[in-house]
XYZ file of C-alpha atoms in Angstrom:
649
model
C 10.606 53.083 44.076
C 13.169 52.365 41.335
C 11.594 49.082 40.242
C 8.177 50.741 40.129
C 9.607 53.503 37.910
C 11.213 50.969 35.551
C 7.896 49.138 35.201
C 6.203 52.431 34.290
C 8.909 53.311 31.759
C 8.568 49.880 30.178
C 4.857 50.405 29.504
C 4.860 54.208 29.119
C 4.676 56.911 31.798
C 2.623 60.051 31.287
C 4.501 63.280 32.082
C 1.707 64.478 34.359
C 2.070 61.338 36.513
C 5.787 61.750 37.234
C 6.386 62.204 40.966
C 8.977 64.577 42.402
C 11.053 61.527 43.463
C 10.992 60.139 39.925
C 11.776 63.415 38.135
C 15.528 63.355 38.829
C 15.873 59.821 37.444
C 13.724 60.666 34.403
C 15.971 63.618 33.505
C 19.094 61.505 33.994
C 17.717 58.715 31.764
C 16.777 61.252 29.067
C 20.320 62.666 29.001
C 21.741 59.138 28.687
C 19.128 58.366 25.988
C 17.854 55.305 27.817
C 14.333 56.689 27.390
C 12.471 58.840 24.894
C 9.663 61.342 25.260
C 6.887 61.321 22.667
C 3.522 63.039 23.054
C 4.316 63.602 26.752
C 4.901 59.871 27.327
C 8.234 58.636 28.690
C 9.232 55.170 27.523
C 12.372 53.077 27.111
C 14.277 53.582 23.887
C 13.980 50.391 21.821
C 17.727 49.794 22.303
C 17.399 49.549 26.094
C 15.698 47.254 28.577
C 15.482 47.062 32.355
C 15.431 43.979 34.531
C 16.982 41.863 37.257
C 20.229 39.932 36.906
C 19.646 36.198 37.331
C 22.054 33.528 38.553
C 25.620 34.278 37.448
C 27.643 31.306 36.190
C 31.107 31.624 34.622
C 30.676 35.427 34.350
C 27.471 35.027 32.303
C 23.837 35.454 33.262
C 20.341 36.028 31.966
C 18.456 39.268 32.515
C 14.905 38.764 33.796
C 13.439 41.549 31.662
C 10.632 43.708 33.024
C 7.605 43.508 30.757
C 5.070 41.111 29.334
C 5.840 38.648 26.541
C 9.531 39.680 26.521
C 12.259 37.036 26.306
C 15.079 37.066 28.843
C 18.347 38.474 27.490
C 21.686 36.665 27.677
C 24.665 38.600 29.041
C 27.968 36.999 28.076
C 31.450 37.284 29.499
C 32.399 40.936 29.844
C 28.793 42.142 29.460
C 27.894 42.175 33.163
C 30.117 45.142 34.094
C 30.109 45.050 37.906
C 26.520 43.794 38.256
C 25.768 41.062 40.793
C 22.985 38.512 41.012
C 19.774 40.238 42.088
C 20.845 43.681 40.858
C 18.386 45.942 39.086
C 20.038 47.111 35.873
C 19.549 48.857 32.550
C 21.031 47.013 29.583
C 21.660 47.850 25.966
C 20.474 45.229 23.520
C 23.238 43.814 21.320
C 21.569 43.855 17.932
C 22.846 41.864 14.969
C 24.206 39.026 17.090
C 23.172 35.550 16.046
C 21.556 33.101 18.426
C 20.023 33.968 21.797
C 18.945 37.634 22.167
C 21.697 39.290 24.169
C 22.583 42.533 25.939
C 25.213 44.276 28.048
C 24.805 46.144 31.327
C 25.097 49.934 30.988
C 24.042 50.901 34.503
C 23.457 49.222 37.858
C 20.581 50.931 39.674
C 20.658 49.031 42.951
C 19.195 45.833 44.307
C 15.935 44.475 42.884
C 15.055 43.359 46.405
C 15.017 46.729 48.170
C 14.950 45.238 51.648
C 16.379 42.117 53.226
C 16.892 40.588 56.654
C 20.258 39.842 58.256
C 21.441 38.305 61.521
C 24.572 37.947 63.594
C 26.491 34.668 63.468
C 29.884 33.475 64.682
C 32.441 33.467 61.874
C 36.021 32.410 62.685
C 35.362 33.216 66.314
C 34.118 36.714 65.526
C 30.655 38.171 65.108
C 29.543 38.674 61.532
C 26.388 40.169 59.988
C 25.064 37.957 57.177
C 21.948 37.569 55.065
C 19.392 35.424 56.903
C 18.662 33.122 53.937
C 22.045 32.870 52.201
C 24.523 33.628 55.012
C 26.431 35.797 52.526
C 27.842 39.116 53.831
C 25.267 41.907 53.638
C 27.564 44.719 52.492
C 26.665 46.747 55.585
C 29.684 48.570 56.979
C 29.646 47.775 60.687
C 32.580 47.568 63.066
C 33.314 44.701 65.446
C 32.702 47.119 68.325
C 29.205 47.862 67.028
C 28.481 44.164 66.513
C 29.565 43.426 70.064
C 26.671 45.566 71.306
C 24.320 42.829 70.054
C 23.843 39.130 70.771
C 24.379 36.174 68.462
C 21.160 35.607 66.532
C 20.036 39.246 66.660
C 18.062 40.101 63.509
C 17.993 43.344 61.498
C 16.080 44.835 58.590
C 18.515 46.008 55.892
C 18.141 48.688 53.224
C 19.857 47.100 50.202
C 20.131 50.355 48.262
C 22.548 52.011 50.661
C 23.504 48.948 52.752
C 22.361 50.330 56.092
C 20.590 48.832 59.089
C 17.054 50.150 59.329
C 15.714 48.343 62.380
C 16.628 45.792 65.048
C 13.843 43.182 64.808
C 14.685 40.843 67.697
C 16.494 37.539 68.089
C 16.232 34.326 66.055
C 15.456 32.358 69.243
C 12.170 34.233 69.766
C 9.182 32.775 67.831
C 7.551 36.216 67.889
C 10.265 37.514 65.527
C 9.002 35.364 62.621
C 6.249 37.803 61.753
C 8.695 40.705 61.727
C 11.060 38.769 59.439
C 8.493 37.922 56.766
C 7.075 41.442 56.732
C 10.456 43.223 56.743
C 11.782 41.571 53.581
C 9.078 43.312 51.521
C 8.720 46.373 53.791
C 5.195 45.340 54.754
C 3.720 46.908 57.850
C 0.464 47.018 59.767
C 0.620 50.632 60.909
C -0.764 53.476 58.788
C 0.595 57.015 58.706
C -1.286 59.554 60.900
C -2.471 61.401 57.764
C -4.077 58.200 56.441
C -5.712 57.358 59.769
C -7.035 60.885 60.165
C -8.655 60.787 56.737
C -10.088 57.299 57.332
C -11.628 58.499 60.594
C -13.135 61.623 59.030
C -15.968 59.864 57.172
C -19.437 59.971 58.673
C -21.762 57.013 59.134
C -24.046 56.373 56.159
C -27.069 58.670 56.096
C -29.453 57.483 53.384
C -30.906 61.000 52.996
C -27.564 62.169 51.607
C -27.572 59.524 48.874
C -30.868 60.117 47.091
C -29.332 59.285 43.698
C -28.492 55.748 44.810
C -30.861 52.813 44.358
C -32.407 51.993 47.722
C -32.243 48.219 48.275
C -32.588 48.293 52.049
C -35.837 46.327 51.988
C -34.189 43.353 50.291
C -33.051 40.633 52.741
C -29.345 40.602 51.911
C -27.001 38.454 53.994
C -23.241 37.969 54.202
C -21.524 34.565 54.417
C -17.864 34.584 55.475
C -15.298 32.734 57.614
C -16.098 32.820 61.311
C -13.045 35.037 61.992
C -13.775 37.569 59.208
C -14.315 41.249 59.973
C -14.047 42.681 56.456
C -17.321 41.726 54.754
C -16.781 42.499 51.054
C -19.907 40.901 49.635
C -23.579 40.314 50.389
C -26.073 38.306 48.325
C -29.815 38.067 47.722
C -31.706 35.740 45.380
C -35.039 36.978 44.002
C -36.597 33.661 43.067
C -39.749 35.167 41.583
C -37.719 37.087 38.994
C -34.793 34.588 38.840
C -32.422 37.451 39.653
C -29.232 37.355 41.698
C -28.092 40.465 43.551
C -24.386 40.601 44.404
C -23.680 43.648 46.578
C -20.032 44.633 46.994
C -18.578 47.127 49.460
C -18.401 50.493 47.681
C -14.800 51.304 48.605
C -14.380 53.744 45.690
C -16.876 56.090 47.363
C -14.351 56.658 50.138
C -10.960 55.971 48.533
C -10.399 58.507 45.759
C -7.473 58.444 43.288
C -4.134 59.890 44.436
C -5.341 60.632 47.961
C -3.407 59.568 51.061
C -5.446 56.368 51.529
C -5.220 55.495 47.838
C -1.444 55.930 47.772
C -1.065 53.545 50.701
C -3.557 51.105 49.150
C -1.549 51.048 45.894
C 1.621 50.380 47.867
C 0.039 47.467 49.744
C -2.277 46.282 46.917
C -3.448 43.276 48.972
C -4.418 42.418 52.502
C -2.152 39.773 54.023
C -3.672 36.973 56.094
C -1.483 35.283 58.707
C -2.820 32.485 60.955
C -3.307 34.811 63.905
C -4.153 38.155 62.283
C -4.443 40.182 59.093
C -2.427 43.110 57.743
C -5.124 45.057 55.875
C -4.820 46.957 52.606
C -7.089 49.691 53.979
C -7.201 51.234 57.463
C -9.419 49.198 59.788
C -11.789 52.166 60.166
C -12.741 51.388 56.552
C -11.929 47.703 56.037
C -13.630 46.469 59.204
C -16.201 49.197 59.801
C -17.473 51.759 57.295
C -16.884 49.738 54.113
C -17.601 46.353 55.654
C -21.161 45.193 54.889
C -22.077 44.696 58.529
C -25.566 43.494 59.487
C -28.385 45.723 60.734
C -26.818 48.940 59.461
C -27.009 50.954 56.239
C -24.024 50.514 53.967
C -23.016 51.846 50.546
C -22.668 49.095 47.952
C -21.893 48.629 44.296
C -24.409 46.046 43.121
C -24.629 43.630 40.225
C -28.205 42.654 39.422
C -28.063 39.533 37.255
C -31.151 37.937 35.690
C -30.690 34.280 34.714
C -32.440 32.003 32.253
C -33.061 29.039 34.534
C -33.145 26.587 31.638
C -29.863 27.545 29.958
C -28.286 29.244 33.016
C -27.206 32.033 30.666
C -27.358 35.651 31.807
C -30.425 37.264 30.240
C -29.303 40.724 31.291
C -27.291 42.377 34.018
C -26.740 45.855 35.348
C -24.399 47.366 37.881
C -25.218 50.416 39.963
C -24.545 52.297 43.181
C -26.942 51.395 45.972
C -27.639 51.386 49.686
C -28.247 48.038 51.375
C -29.078 46.910 54.900
C -27.786 43.368 55.441
C -30.192 41.449 57.658
C -27.837 38.745 58.852
C -24.110 37.956 59.060
C -23.593 34.191 58.693
C -20.415 32.189 58.837
C -19.831 29.269 56.477
C -20.424 26.683 59.202
C -23.893 28.065 59.961
C -24.975 27.884 56.317
C -23.552 24.355 56.028
C -25.516 23.350 59.114
C -28.678 24.786 57.579
C -28.128 23.084 54.216
C -27.573 19.770 55.992
C -30.690 20.149 58.156
C -28.923 20.913 61.428
C -29.974 24.573 61.789
C -33.440 26.110 61.766
C -34.508 29.731 61.347
C -34.892 31.627 64.607
C -37.064 34.445 63.250
C -38.957 35.593 60.162
C -35.913 37.298 58.671
C -33.808 34.124 58.881
C -36.730 32.079 57.515
C -36.879 34.341 54.443
C -33.091 34.149 53.939
C -32.962 30.360 54.351
C -35.798 29.984 51.870
C -33.925 31.802 49.098
C -30.572 30.217 50.062
C -32.132 26.771 49.491
C -33.320 27.750 46.018
C -30.091 29.562 45.141
C -28.028 26.510 46.157
C -29.750 24.400 43.502
C -28.879 27.022 40.874
C -25.237 27.502 41.944
C -24.770 23.710 41.925
C -25.972 23.695 38.310
C -23.768 26.709 37.492
C -20.736 24.872 38.859
C -21.603 21.723 36.904
C -21.879 23.781 33.716
C -18.664 25.668 34.508
C -16.700 22.446 34.958
C -17.689 21.281 31.480
C -15.094 23.745 30.149
C -13.131 24.720 33.266
C -11.212 22.671 35.810
C -11.916 21.385 39.282
C -8.523 21.320 40.981
C -8.649 19.643 44.374
C -5.503 21.009 45.965
C -6.134 21.604 49.651
C -5.505 24.878 51.472
C -3.583 24.492 54.713
C -4.861 26.244 57.836
C -2.468 26.787 60.737
C -3.296 27.684 64.328
C -0.769 29.199 66.740
C -0.800 30.055 70.446
C -0.024 33.300 72.250
C 3.700 32.438 72.160
C 3.538 32.139 68.358
C 4.040 28.363 68.294
C 1.939 25.848 66.333
C -0.945 24.222 68.173
C -2.449 22.339 65.219
C -3.033 22.393 61.471
C -5.878 21.277 59.210
C -6.651 21.224 55.513
C -9.630 23.396 54.601
C -12.248 21.596 52.564
C -14.693 23.217 50.196
C -18.120 22.904 51.752
C -21.566 23.575 50.204
C -21.608 27.131 51.590
C -18.193 27.927 50.082
C -19.303 26.592 46.709
C -22.507 28.659 46.783
C -20.678 31.931 47.437
C -17.901 31.101 44.978
C -20.240 30.723 42.012
C -22.145 33.896 42.904
C -18.850 35.822 42.929
C -17.619 34.185 39.712
C -20.820 35.244 37.983
C -20.396 38.884 39.066
C -16.715 38.895 38.076
C -17.585 37.561 34.604
C -20.270 40.195 34.102
C -17.868 42.954 35.152
C -15.253 41.787 32.622
C -17.767 42.009 29.760
C -18.095 45.753 30.221
C -14.681 46.924 29.042
C -12.099 46.121 26.382
C -9.159 47.620 28.254
C -8.874 47.625 32.022
C -7.760 45.107 34.605
C -8.476 41.546 33.522
C -7.618 38.466 35.530
C -5.961 36.270 32.928
C -4.630 32.729 32.939
C -2.871 31.496 29.819
C -2.859 27.813 28.776
C 0.227 25.770 29.750
C 3.044 25.478 27.227
C 3.650 22.186 25.405
C 7.040 21.888 27.128
C 5.430 22.101 30.570
C 2.753 19.603 29.589
C 5.389 17.129 28.385
C 7.236 17.430 31.711
C 3.933 16.806 33.512
C 3.189 13.701 31.439
C 6.663 12.299 32.181
C 6.210 12.823 35.934
C 2.815 11.132 35.838
C 4.201 8.151 33.910
C 6.632 7.640 36.791
C 3.745 6.973 39.200
C 1.821 4.750 36.826
C -0.615 7.221 35.295
C -0.888 6.593 31.581
C -1.563 9.823 29.694
C -3.728 9.397 26.619
C -3.282 12.745 24.851
C -6.678 13.892 23.606
C -7.647 16.530 21.061
C -8.177 19.071 23.852
C -6.123 19.798 26.968
C -9.373 19.677 28.945
C -10.093 16.063 27.946
C -6.480 15.023 28.585
C -6.436 16.516 32.083
C -9.873 15.080 32.912
C -8.721 11.523 32.199
C -5.556 12.162 34.247
C -7.730 13.319 37.159
C -9.946 10.235 36.837
C -6.927 7.928 37.126
C -5.583 9.943 40.068
C -8.914 9.628 41.882
C -8.833 5.833 41.479
C -5.336 5.828 42.996
C -6.347 8.063 45.922
C -4.019 10.835 44.717
C -6.476 13.506 43.557
C -5.017 16.382 45.572
C -1.388 15.458 44.851
C -1.875 15.059 41.097
C -3.960 18.235 40.900
C -1.084 20.077 42.584
C 1.276 18.750 39.883
C -1.143 19.879 37.169
C -1.378 23.351 38.724
C 2.432 23.581 38.882
C 2.602 22.824 35.148
C 0.457 25.830 34.316
C 1.133 29.497 33.842
C 0.530 31.740 36.853
C -2.720 33.702 36.849
C -2.072 37.453 36.772
C -3.529 40.853 35.988
C -3.329 42.303 32.489
C -4.763 45.356 30.659
C -6.113 43.275 27.770
C -8.122 40.083 27.850
C -6.791 36.667 26.810
C -9.269 34.577 28.823
C -8.901 32.425 31.925
C -7.749 28.883 31.130
C -8.308 27.378 34.594
C -11.868 28.640 34.942
C -12.663 28.161 31.265
C -13.986 31.734 30.984
C -13.642 33.905 27.889
C -13.572 37.071 30.026
C -12.804 37.395 33.708
C -11.788 40.080 36.184
C -11.797 40.717 39.929
C -14.734 42.851 41.078
C -15.901 41.327 44.356
C -13.165 42.130 46.934
C -12.207 45.840 46.851
C -11.555 45.884 50.605
C -8.630 43.475 50.245
C -7.529 43.730 46.559
C -6.566 46.945 44.798
C -7.377 45.484 41.370
C -11.077 45.337 42.292
C -11.077 48.976 43.387
C -9.755 50.038 39.964
C -12.411 47.906 38.234
C -15.099 49.698 40.291
C -13.750 53.100 39.284
C -13.657 52.079 35.637
C -17.198 50.650 35.627
C -18.549 53.791 37.277
C -16.876 55.989 34.651
C -18.290 53.800 31.866
C -21.772 53.912 33.415
C -21.628 57.726 33.475
C -20.415 57.791 29.874
C -17.396 59.698 31.154
C -14.689 58.892 28.590
C -12.309 61.391 30.156
C -12.618 59.691 33.528
C -12.217 56.241 31.914
C -9.062 57.451 30.195
C -7.858 58.897 33.500
C -8.391 55.578 35.332
C -6.598 53.643 32.582
C -3.705 56.028 31.988
C -1.030 53.821 33.552
C -2.995 50.576 33.701
C -0.232 48.497 32.033
C 2.296 49.295 34.745
C -0.405 49.013 37.415
C -1.257 45.470 36.287
C 2.407 44.450 36.464
C 2.867 46.079 39.855
C -0.291 44.555 41.371
C 0.654 41.098 40.057
C 4.035 41.444 41.763
C 2.429 42.607 45.022
C 0.156 39.554 44.881
C 3.210 37.283 44.711
C 4.798 39.174 47.620
C 1.685 38.746 49.789
C 1.605 35.038 48.976
C 5.315 34.689 49.830
C 4.782 36.414 53.197
C 1.875 34.097 54.073
C 3.658 30.900 52.989
C 7.015 31.775 54.540
C 5.420 32.606 57.881
C 3.985 29.088 58.036
C 7.308 27.589 56.910
C 9.041 29.377 59.800
C 6.489 28.038 62.274
C 6.930 24.501 60.954
C 10.712 24.819 61.294
C 10.429 25.842 64.947
C 8.090 22.887 65.551
C 10.597 20.570 63.828
C 13.410 21.940 65.991
C 11.493 20.706 69.045
C 11.107 17.270 67.439
C 14.651 16.448 66.256
C 15.031 12.660 66.084
C 11.285 12.015 66.138
C 9.589 9.929 63.437
C 6.482 10.993 61.521
C 4.353 9.867 58.599
C 4.885 11.811 55.368
C 4.293 11.608 51.621
C 6.936 12.141 48.938
C 5.962 15.223 46.908
C 8.992 15.654 44.645
C 11.875 13.531 43.388
C 13.527 15.939 40.936
C 15.843 17.741 41.446
C 15.593 16.983 45.184
C 13.680 14.438 47.204
C 11.009 16.273 49.208
C 8.209 15.131 51.492
C 5.165 16.651 53.156
C 4.074 15.805 56.694
C 0.870 13.700 56.871
C 0.647 13.108 60.596
C -1.044 14.732 63.572
C 0.589 17.957 62.387
C 0.088 18.277 58.625
C 1.690 20.309 55.852
C 5.322 20.742 56.951
C 7.743 20.230 54.067
C 11.000 18.326 54.396
C 14.152 18.094 52.306
C 15.208 14.443 52.306
C 18.989 14.055 52.561
C 19.448 10.458 53.682
C 17.777 7.119 54.041
C 15.813 4.855 51.742
C 14.986 5.768 48.161
C 11.343 6.599 47.567
C 9.003 7.193 44.668
C 6.779 10.174 43.983
C 3.676 10.175 46.237
C 4.879 7.156 48.196
C 3.889 7.144 51.873
C 6.909 6.922 54.163
C 8.101 7.418 57.694
C 10.698 10.148 58.108
C 13.020 11.084 60.936
C 13.648 14.797 61.493
C 17.416 15.337 61.414
C 17.868 19.096 61.414
C 15.864 22.322 61.502
C 17.517 25.455 60.094
C 15.445 28.191 61.735
C 17.220 31.025 59.903
C 16.565 29.588 56.434
C 13.226 28.021 57.450
C 14.234 24.588 56.123
C 13.680 21.139 57.637
C 15.951 18.191 56.802
C 14.872 14.582 57.282
C 15.674 10.952 56.398
C 13.335 8.304 54.996
C 13.524 5.339 57.398
C 10.549 3.226 56.287
C 8.083 2.808 53.433
C 4.388 2.535 54.307
C 2.137 0.216 52.349
C -0.867 2.205 51.217
C -4.255 0.662 51.940
C -6.071 -0.304 48.757
């Protein structure tokens, strides 16, 4: 709650949006003059900033300041007060000092990481409760008698604000505890409060007679194309070849989830659905995400539809409109089925499928051309997405790298087109932005590439420079690896209230419109577009009132969701490695600075190793590694390089 409040106070918090929990802190900050109140907006006084204390060295540290385009502040000796690394603090800027912008801590507000996970270890022959990742003491006051009630390896969720145990999660030996660990550190949970579930269950099935003001598109042969395991169908498509018009129908979540209601409050808190190998943790209750909002086949569903007419010569949008509609999807396909059809392995079984396949064939030609045009200014990064499969005991069975197939590409360019059109309709809102890489990051990239024999000829444009790098990488058989390096050199895509373009895609304007079931950003964009369509400036203003802080918060939630997903897989790999201590596997070196790291390229793929011993190796060299140690608590695997592998030319 505190970090959320500080984000709001950094960007400006309207008095009418202050919650009862926040009011006490607001009054305290006003008395201390940390914040000001002007025109009913609370905001930090220019002398003060909020942020997180970074790594402390020699009693100095940098403050990771909350806010966009704000430099970190240096805190010298004596300026930290009693703040520790990872603390959430308010600082006073030290004006008039030469050199690096600096500040001093005026108040410690608690830990930036509200929750953490701890476990019991043996320390000097006694039980001790320590942080799972650092093995530092947790600060929890617990007696030896209380610790003796638990076993070594027992795991707990910790509240870092008052240093108390919230929940006993299980034991480190049990693979089933991994999911609880990754969710607990960010207080993620699958269950919804009874009030939320009751409201989600109160909606009636769609009755078209009650929605006479909506455009009736039920006669159009829409279809959905999703992963075979998907249950939340966000989008459906239809291509009208006669009128060269694409229809992108998106689940109309905003019809059911209204601002500041119980479901909305929980959706803001979650902001994203989380996808683990064996299940999802949805942003919305399953009664909505997998049923009423999901664009299921053979049933009426409410949709928010972009109708986009294309010039087939230039591939430019002639005109587009977005409106509330009712659709009736005629078929739910998975990606594999559409791929089979496109490659001549699947035939239509009825007239409906025949009609759909006919327009899919024609649409595929157009989306292929759209992609070709898009890549003239944007980038085609070929970094592979790892897919993991686990058994009922929560252990790895196998892994694969997902490849983009023709069906994925078709849907992707339909969604990109709708997202672009949505972004054109507002000047302030929620944009998906991606800034160009800095010159410093590019120089580091070029140096790394020189080390593996890629000569970088710096062109007039970054696009041309990166294209020739990718061409060399392809000749060397290192497309995915080099693309990963290029991605790492770039800024992170994020949400912002004002547009600065999307470097990676090469788009002047871009937002997220097409996945409101699983992303809160898209739900806000829907609300904004509806207000604009009605000419309701008051409603638009209402939607945008705290959009700056919302963008920052949603961007942070996105990073949390990604961390949960990646760490879960890392924990599974570590357990697998623990069963294979001493075994030898093929791997590829993925990093040499500051540490030597490798990635498994064997029957099991994707596990990442820290290389401590053995032969020296070069970046992207193929090697054989021996697994030496698996630290299950920290989810780290240690290995030695024992042999270099000659790569086939």
